[in-house]
Amino acid sequence: MKEEEIPDKNLFMMCEVLNRNALTELSANYSVRSCRPDELGIWKAMPFDDADLAKNYEGYMSDYFATTYSEKEELFFAETLFVCDRQDKPVATCLAWKAYNEFNTIQWFKVLKEYEGQGIGRALLSIIMQKLKMRDYPVYLHTQPSSFRAIKLYSDFGFSLLSGDSFGVRKNDLDECLPILEEFMPKEYFQSLRISPAPKEFEDTVNKYDTNQF
């Protein structure tokens, strides 16, 4: 299987305690700021690696924004962080958000492909995770097997993969995804992944809703 052939399956992760040894600082070549309202289009396009794909998913991103953030737009723009280069161009983004106003999640973590490998993602995730208080844990996220590099990074920070059949309206594809992760991750990274049962409180909460807000 080639990387571009990895299927779009669901994985869920949870962090109960932050591993502070994973934290790093951002290079002086970059700065961090909040997303501005006039940059919503930039934010909508950032998860996608080419302009055509971003255009195809613009409707999806607009719907997701309306469902998840529209009632708290001011908070969304304040909490959505951009890492910017010296020309103030956003090159990475991430957001900590209380999904359904019930539990904390990491959302839309992305480093533009041409900026990968510089430690930007680890530094941005360090900033996001350090803003959370002890009472904000556990922290959850949704990802896909194609994000195996990010999954390794999440694991470094203390996230474990969640076992369980489904969460809300989405099936948990852990069993199908583990062989894919094993194929694409270096052996020592794959072997360091942890699997935890989903807390019943989390399952009961997310199963109340018929929308995906993380």
Tab-separated table of C-alpha atoms in Angstrom:
chain	number	residue	atom	x	y	z
A	1	MET	CA	0.000	0.000	0.000
A	2	LYS	CA	1.232	3.488	-0.870
A	3	GLU	CA	0.768	6.351	1.555
A	4	GLU	CA	-1.790	8.047	-0.712
A	5	GLU	CA	-3.816	4.798	-0.730
A	6	ILE	CA	-4.323	4.699	3.045
A	7	PRO	CA	-8.111	4.543	3.625
A	8	ASP	CA	-9.966	7.294	5.451
A	9	LYS	CA	-10.750	5.446	8.682
A	10	ASN	CA	-11.553	6.709	12.191
A	11	LEU	CA	-9.137	6.644	15.108
A	12	PHE	CA	-9.686	8.211	18.517
A	13	MET	CA	-7.069	9.110	21.107
A	14	MET	CA	-7.073	10.267	24.734
A	15	CYS	CA	-4.501	11.960	26.962
A	16	GLU	CA	-5.012	11.717	30.722
A	17	VAL	CA	-1.654	13.185	31.787
A	18	LEU	CA	0.668	15.374	29.724
A	19	ASN	CA	4.172	14.000	29.212
A	20	ARG	CA	6.144	17.183	29.799
A	21	ASN	CA	9.309	15.573	28.408
A	22	ALA	CA	7.745	15.896	24.938
A	23	LEU	CA	7.491	19.688	25.136
A	24	THR	CA	9.644	21.916	22.942
A	25	GLU	CA	9.790	25.601	22.035
A	26	LEU	CA	9.185	27.209	18.672
A	27	SER	CA	12.146	28.301	16.560
A	28	ALA	CA	12.822	32.042	16.453
A	29	ASN	CA	12.084	31.901	12.715
A	30	TYR	CA	8.387	31.524	13.516
A	31	SER	CA	5.775	33.214	15.689
A	32	VAL	CA	2.370	32.214	17.060
A	33	ARG	CA	-0.845	34.209	16.982
A	34	SER	CA	-4.592	33.702	16.862
A	35	CYS	CA	-6.473	33.294	13.594
A	36	ARG	CA	-8.158	36.529	12.472
A	37	PRO	CA	-11.773	36.545	11.236
A	38	ASP	CA	-10.635	37.600	7.756
A	39	GLU	CA	-8.461	34.455	7.619
A	40	LEU	CA	-11.322	31.952	7.881
A	41	GLY	CA	-10.747	30.932	4.258
A	42	ILE	CA	-7.078	30.239	4.988
A	43	TRP	CA	-8.080	28.089	7.974
A	44	LYS	CA	-10.618	26.126	5.909
A	45	ALA	CA	-7.961	25.288	3.298
A	46	MET	CA	-5.112	24.379	5.658
A	47	PRO	CA	-6.004	20.709	6.304
A	48	PHE	CA	-5.606	19.917	2.614
A	49	ASP	CA	-2.366	19.521	0.706
A	50	ASP	CA	-3.468	21.050	-2.590
A	51	ALA	CA	-5.804	23.797	-3.752
A	52	ASP	CA	-8.168	21.507	-5.666
A	53	LEU	CA	-8.727	19.296	-2.633
A	54	ALA	CA	-9.306	22.355	-0.454
A	55	LYS	CA	-11.899	23.617	-2.955
A	56	ASN	CA	-13.664	20.238	-2.986
A	57	TYR	CA	-13.930	20.265	0.812
A	58	GLU	CA	-14.846	23.937	1.240
A	59	GLY	CA	-18.521	23.085	1.727
A	60	TYR	CA	-17.665	20.443	4.320
A	61	MET	CA	-15.453	22.875	6.245
A	62	SER	CA	-18.137	25.570	6.128
A	63	ASP	CA	-20.736	23.127	7.461
A	64	TYR	CA	-18.384	21.948	10.201
A	65	PHE	CA	-17.654	25.538	11.208
A	66	ALA	CA	-21.367	26.358	11.338
A	67	THR	CA	-22.202	23.257	13.400
A	68	THR	CA	-19.306	23.441	15.834
A	69	TYR	CA	-18.154	27.040	16.205
A	70	SER	CA	-20.768	29.486	14.881
A	71	GLU	CA	-22.325	30.127	18.301
A	72	LYS	CA	-18.875	30.938	19.731
A	73	GLU	CA	-17.111	32.551	16.791
A	74	GLU	CA	-15.141	35.026	18.893
A	75	LEU	CA	-13.797	32.197	21.055
A	76	PHE	CA	-12.970	30.114	17.972
A	77	PHE	CA	-10.808	32.854	16.458
A	78	ALA	CA	-9.104	33.539	19.793
A	79	GLU	CA	-8.319	29.873	20.447
A	80	THR	CA	-7.338	28.827	16.903
A	81	LEU	CA	-3.583	29.316	16.718
A	82	PHE	CA	-1.496	29.924	13.623
A	83	VAL	CA	2.247	29.448	13.456
A	84	CYS	CA	3.473	32.087	11.006
A	85	ASP	CA	6.732	32.607	9.151
A	86	ARG	CA	8.627	35.916	9.089
A	87	GLN	CA	6.214	37.222	6.438
A	88	ASP	CA	3.275	36.437	8.763
A	89	LYS	CA	2.109	33.602	6.483
A	90	PRO	CA	0.300	30.856	8.439
A	91	VAL	CA	2.179	27.552	8.057
A	92	ALA	CA	0.563	25.488	10.841
A	93	THR	CA	-2.589	25.516	12.929
A	94	CYS	CA	-4.183	23.822	15.938
A	95	LEU	CA	-7.096	24.389	18.286
A	96	ALA	CA	-8.080	23.175	21.749
A	97	TRP	CA	-11.886	23.132	21.935
A	98	LYS	CA	-14.527	21.941	24.375
A	99	ALA	CA	-16.558	19.684	22.073
A	100	TYR	CA	-20.317	19.810	22.705
A	101	ASN	CA	-19.323	22.055	25.647
A	102	GLU	CA	-18.635	18.778	27.499
A	103	PHE	CA	-15.024	17.577	27.046
A	104	ASN	CA	-11.761	19.014	25.744
A	105	THR	CA	-10.367	18.081	22.348
A	106	ILE	CA	-7.445	18.843	20.063
A	107	GLN	CA	-8.724	19.818	16.612
A	108	TRP	CA	-7.379	20.626	13.123
A	109	PHE	CA	-3.706	20.067	13.955
A	110	LYS	CA	-1.848	20.620	10.699
A	111	VAL	CA	1.568	21.686	9.446
A	112	LEU	CA	1.757	22.585	5.757
A	113	LYS	CA	3.612	19.813	3.955
A	114	GLU	CA	6.532	21.961	2.829
A	115	TYR	CA	7.162	22.983	6.462
A	116	GLU	CA	7.144	19.483	7.976
A	117	GLY	CA	10.266	18.150	9.668
A	118	GLN	CA	11.274	21.435	11.318
A	119	GLY	CA	9.767	20.768	14.746
A	120	ILE	CA	6.929	23.232	14.136
A	121	GLY	CA	4.181	20.718	14.922
A	122	ARG	CA	5.754	19.593	18.198
A	123	ALA	CA	6.276	23.191	19.298
A	124	LEU	CA	2.694	24.164	18.402
A	125	LEU	CA	1.247	21.150	20.190
A	126	SER	CA	3.429	22.052	23.186
A	127	ILE	CA	1.841	25.513	23.298
A	128	ILE	CA	-1.689	24.103	22.970
A	129	MET	CA	-1.232	21.387	25.597
A	130	GLN	CA	0.440	23.689	28.113
A	131	LYS	CA	-2.532	26.071	27.979
A	132	LEU	CA	-4.766	23.311	29.339
A	133	LYS	CA	-5.201	23.001	33.111
A	134	MET	CA	-5.229	19.793	35.125
A	135	ARG	CA	-9.017	19.997	35.353
A	136	ASP	CA	-9.251	20.020	31.542
A	137	TYR	CA	-8.061	16.399	31.256
A	138	PRO	CA	-8.660	13.896	29.814
A	139	VAL	CA	-8.222	15.462	26.381
A	140	TYR	CA	-9.485	13.673	23.262
A	141	LEU	CA	-8.915	13.837	19.525
A	142	HIS	CA	-10.067	12.207	16.308
A	143	THR	CA	-7.559	11.288	13.610
A	144	GLN	CA	-6.979	8.941	10.662
A	145	PRO	CA	-4.315	6.325	9.885
A	146	SER	CA	-2.896	8.576	7.137
A	147	SER	CA	-1.833	10.902	9.962
A	148	PHE	CA	0.594	8.284	11.291
A	149	ARG	CA	3.322	10.914	11.797
A	150	ALA	CA	0.980	13.000	13.945
A	151	ILE	CA	-0.128	9.866	15.817
A	152	LYS	CA	3.485	9.275	16.833
A	153	LEU	CA	3.679	12.874	18.054
A	154	TYR	CA	0.402	12.599	19.975
A	155	SER	CA	1.728	9.416	21.566
A	156	ASP	CA	4.863	11.261	22.695
A	157	PHE	CA	2.660	13.797	24.491
A	158	GLY	CA	0.813	11.047	26.390
A	159	PHE	CA	-2.097	10.183	24.097
A	160	SER	CA	-3.220	6.569	23.792
A	161	LEU	CA	-5.426	5.033	21.109
A	162	LEU	CA	-8.958	4.294	22.303
A	163	SER	CA	-10.571	0.884	21.988
A	164	GLY	CA	-14.328	0.582	21.624
A	165	ASP	CA	-16.841	-0.114	18.859
A	166	SER	CA	-18.125	3.360	18.077
A	167	PHE	CA	-18.243	6.882	19.459
A	168	GLY	CA	-21.313	8.900	18.574
A	169	VAL	CA	-22.207	8.398	14.919
A	170	ARG	CA	-18.697	7.237	13.967
A	171	LYS	CA	-17.367	3.697	14.002
A	172	ASN	CA	-14.032	3.245	15.731
A	173	ASP	CA	-11.769	1.560	13.157
A	174	LEU	CA	-8.881	0.750	15.514
A	175	ASP	CA	-8.646	-2.945	14.587
A	176	GLU	CA	-8.514	-2.146	10.875
A	177	CYS	CA	-6.039	0.697	11.376
A	178	LEU	CA	-3.429	-1.028	13.542
A	179	PRO	CA	-1.996	-3.081	10.618
A	180	ILE	CA	-1.805	0.122	8.563
A	181	LEU	CA	0.035	1.955	11.317
A	182	GLU	CA	2.385	-0.997	11.713
A	183	GLU	CA	3.176	-0.877	7.989
A	184	PHE	CA	3.920	2.848	7.845
A	185	MET	CA	5.425	3.661	11.248
A	186	PRO	CA	8.993	2.781	12.211
A	187	LYS	CA	8.914	-0.353	14.351
A	188	GLU	CA	9.942	1.359	17.596
A	189	TYR	CA	7.273	4.055	17.119
A	190	PHE	CA	4.525	1.525	16.478
A	191	GLN	CA	5.563	-0.599	19.445
A	192	SER	CA	5.419	2.446	21.729
A	193	LEU	CA	1.732	3.092	20.946
A	194	ARG	CA	-0.620	2.504	23.859
A	195	ILE	CA	-4.251	1.397	23.708
A	196	SER	CA	-6.742	2.326	26.425
A	197	PRO	CA	-10.427	1.508	26.863
A	198	ALA	CA	-12.619	4.568	26.399
A	199	PRO	CA	-14.003	5.900	29.698
A	200	LYS	CA	-17.709	5.141	30.031
A	201	GLU	CA	-18.388	8.813	30.777
A	202	PHE	CA	-16.874	9.772	27.406
A	203	GLU	CA	-18.858	7.116	25.543
A	204	ASP	CA	-22.116	8.089	27.226
A	205	THR	CA	-21.527	11.777	26.473
A	206	VAL	CA	-20.579	11.480	22.801
A	207	ASN	CA	-23.357	8.951	22.144
A	208	LYS	CA	-25.925	11.639	23.006
A	209	TYR	CA	-25.077	13.604	19.864
A	210	ASP	CA	-25.669	13.050	16.149
A	211	THR	CA	-23.069	15.587	14.933
A	212	ASN	CA	-19.280	15.348	14.803
A	213	GLN	CA	-17.757	18.202	16.766
A	214	PHE	CA	-14.222	16.845	17.059
